[in-house]
Amino acid sequence: AGVIVLAYTDNAVGTLTIVPNGISKFTEVILHPMIVVQSESMIHKAIELHQLAHQKCFIANSCNFEIKHLPIISCQ
């Protein structure tokens, strides 16, 4: 798509819930990807692609809890 990614890091945060019978499970995960692209003109396309990837993500669509994405995209 013409977007050149120079760096990608993520600081994921999960909420673990323990129900009365002692079983624990994740109830939410929030991803905080920090993406650096080569130029400012690529930021809008990178945001679009990130949203599309989130919608089609096999792992996120297979989980029984919500996975949110709060990306920060900047240029070098």
PDB file of C-alpha atoms in Angstrom:
ATOM      1  CA  ALA A   1       0.000   0.000   0.000  1.00  0.00           C
ATOM      2  CA  GLY A   2       3.044   2.236  -0.129  1.00  0.00           C
ATOM      3  CA  VAL A   3       3.350   2.828   3.610  1.00  0.00           C
ATOM      4  CA  ILE A   4       6.894   2.395   4.866  1.00  0.00           C
ATOM      5  CA  VAL A   5       6.965   1.457   8.567  1.00  0.00           C
ATOM      6  CA  LEU A   6      10.204   2.355  10.320  1.00  0.00           C
ATOM      7  CA  ALA A   7       9.283   1.226  13.820  1.00  0.00           C
ATOM      8  CA  TYR A   8       6.469  -0.600  15.613  1.00  0.00           C
ATOM      9  CA  THR A   9       6.101  -1.188  19.336  1.00  0.00           C
ATOM     10  CA  ASP A  10       3.085  -2.058  21.423  1.00  0.00           C
ATOM     11  CA  ASN A  11       2.191  -1.748  25.095  1.00  0.00           C
ATOM     12  CA  ALA A  12      -0.721  -4.115  25.520  1.00  0.00           C
ATOM     13  CA  VAL A  13      -2.829  -3.968  28.675  1.00  0.00           C
ATOM     14  CA  GLY A  14      -5.235  -6.717  29.693  1.00  0.00           C
ATOM     15  CA  THR A  15      -7.999  -6.932  32.268  1.00  0.00           C
ATOM     16  CA  LEU A  16      -8.094 -10.252  34.095  1.00  0.00           C
ATOM     17  CA  THR A  17     -11.301 -11.060  35.946  1.00  0.00           C
ATOM     18  CA  ILE A  18     -11.609 -13.733  38.617  1.00  0.00           C
ATOM     19  CA  VAL A  19     -15.139 -15.026  39.012  1.00  0.00           C
ATOM     20  CA  PRO A  20     -16.503 -16.470  42.297  1.00  0.00           C
ATOM     21  CA  ASN A  21     -15.671 -20.092  41.445  1.00  0.00           C
ATOM     22  CA  GLY A  22     -11.987 -19.124  41.153  1.00  0.00           C
ATOM     23  CA  ILE A  23     -11.779 -19.265  37.378  1.00  0.00           C
ATOM     24  CA  SER A  24      -9.878 -16.383  35.837  1.00  0.00           C
ATOM     25  CA  LYS A  25     -10.246 -15.018  32.329  1.00  0.00           C
ATOM     26  CA  PHE A  26      -9.394 -11.989  30.267  1.00  0.00           C
ATOM     27  CA  THR A  27     -12.359  -9.687  29.785  1.00  0.00           C
ATOM     28  CA  GLU A  28     -10.618  -6.993  27.737  1.00  0.00           C
ATOM     29  CA  VAL A  29      -7.307  -6.287  26.036  1.00  0.00           C
ATOM     30  CA  ILE A  30      -6.244  -2.867  24.802  1.00  0.00           C
ATOM     31  CA  LEU A  31      -3.377  -2.589  22.347  1.00  0.00           C
ATOM     32  CA  HIS A  32      -1.425   0.667  22.221  1.00  0.00           C
ATOM     33  CA  PRO A  33       0.671   0.349  19.079  1.00  0.00           C
ATOM     34  CA  MET A  34       3.139   3.137  18.396  1.00  0.00           C
ATOM     35  CA  ILE A  35       3.956   3.180  14.703  1.00  0.00           C
ATOM     36  CA  VAL A  36       6.533   5.363  12.965  1.00  0.00           C
ATOM     37  CA  VAL A  37       6.158   5.760   9.211  1.00  0.00           C
ATOM     38  CA  GLN A  38       8.617   7.298   6.783  1.00  0.00           C
ATOM     39  CA  SER A  39       6.669  10.455   5.935  1.00  0.00           C
ATOM     40  CA  GLU A  40       3.708  12.471   7.140  1.00  0.00           C
ATOM     41  CA  SER A  41       1.854  11.748   3.887  1.00  0.00           C
ATOM     42  CA  MET A  42       1.693   8.056   4.921  1.00  0.00           C
ATOM     43  CA  ILE A  43      -0.056   8.605   8.268  1.00  0.00           C
ATOM     44  CA  HIS A  44      -3.653   8.644   6.977  1.00  0.00           C
ATOM     45  CA  LYS A  45      -3.160   5.469   4.921  1.00  0.00           C
ATOM     46  CA  ALA A  46      -1.441   3.764   7.877  1.00  0.00           C
ATOM     47  CA  ILE A  47      -4.462   4.538  10.079  1.00  0.00           C
ATOM     48  CA  GLU A  48      -6.830   3.110   7.444  1.00  0.00           C
ATOM     49  CA  LEU A  49      -4.741  -0.047   7.087  1.00  0.00           C
ATOM     50  CA  HIS A  50      -4.512  -0.496  10.853  1.00  0.00           C
ATOM     51  CA  GLN A  51      -8.311  -0.287  11.187  1.00  0.00           C
ATOM     52  CA  LEU A  52      -8.779  -2.820   8.378  1.00  0.00           C
ATOM     53  CA  ALA A  53      -6.241  -5.183   9.940  1.00  0.00           C
ATOM     54  CA  HIS A  54      -8.071  -4.949  13.277  1.00  0.00           C
ATOM     55  CA  GLN A  55     -11.408  -5.816  11.632  1.00  0.00           C
ATOM     56  CA  LYS A  56      -9.930  -8.851   9.869  1.00  0.00           C
ATOM     57  CA  CYS A  57      -7.617 -10.031  12.665  1.00  0.00           C
ATOM     58  CA  PHE A  58      -7.941 -13.805  13.094  1.00  0.00           C
ATOM     59  CA  ILE A  59      -6.758 -13.708  16.712  1.00  0.00           C
ATOM     60  CA  ALA A  60      -9.034 -10.833  17.771  1.00  0.00           C
ATOM     61  CA  ASN A  61     -12.010 -12.431  16.043  1.00  0.00           C
ATOM     62  CA  SER A  62     -11.314 -15.752  17.784  1.00  0.00           C
ATOM     63  CA  CYS A  63     -11.271 -14.396  21.345  1.00  0.00           C
ATOM     64  CA  ASN A  64     -14.296 -14.297  23.613  1.00  0.00           C
ATOM     65  CA  PHE A  65     -13.371 -10.871  24.988  1.00  0.00           C
ATOM     66  CA  GLU A  66     -13.047  -7.450  23.426  1.00  0.00           C
ATOM     67  CA  ILE A  67      -9.754  -6.359  21.918  1.00  0.00           C
ATOM     68  CA  LYS A  68      -9.385  -2.619  21.343  1.00  0.00           C
ATOM     69  CA  HIS A  69      -6.724  -0.804  19.340  1.00  0.00           C
ATOM     70  CA  LEU A  70      -5.611   2.731  20.156  1.00  0.00           C
ATOM     71  CA  PRO A  71      -2.829   3.360  17.650  1.00  0.00           C
ATOM     72  CA  ILE A  72      -0.488   6.337  17.646  1.00  0.00           C
ATOM     73  CA  ILE A  73       1.030   6.867  14.212  1.00  0.00           C
ATOM     74  CA  SER A  74       3.735   9.437  13.606  1.00  0.00           C
ATOM     75  CA  CYS A  75       6.480  10.119  11.108  1.00  0.00           C
ATOM     76  CA  GLN A  76      10.217  10.259  11.554  1.00  0.00           C
TER      77      GLN A  76
END
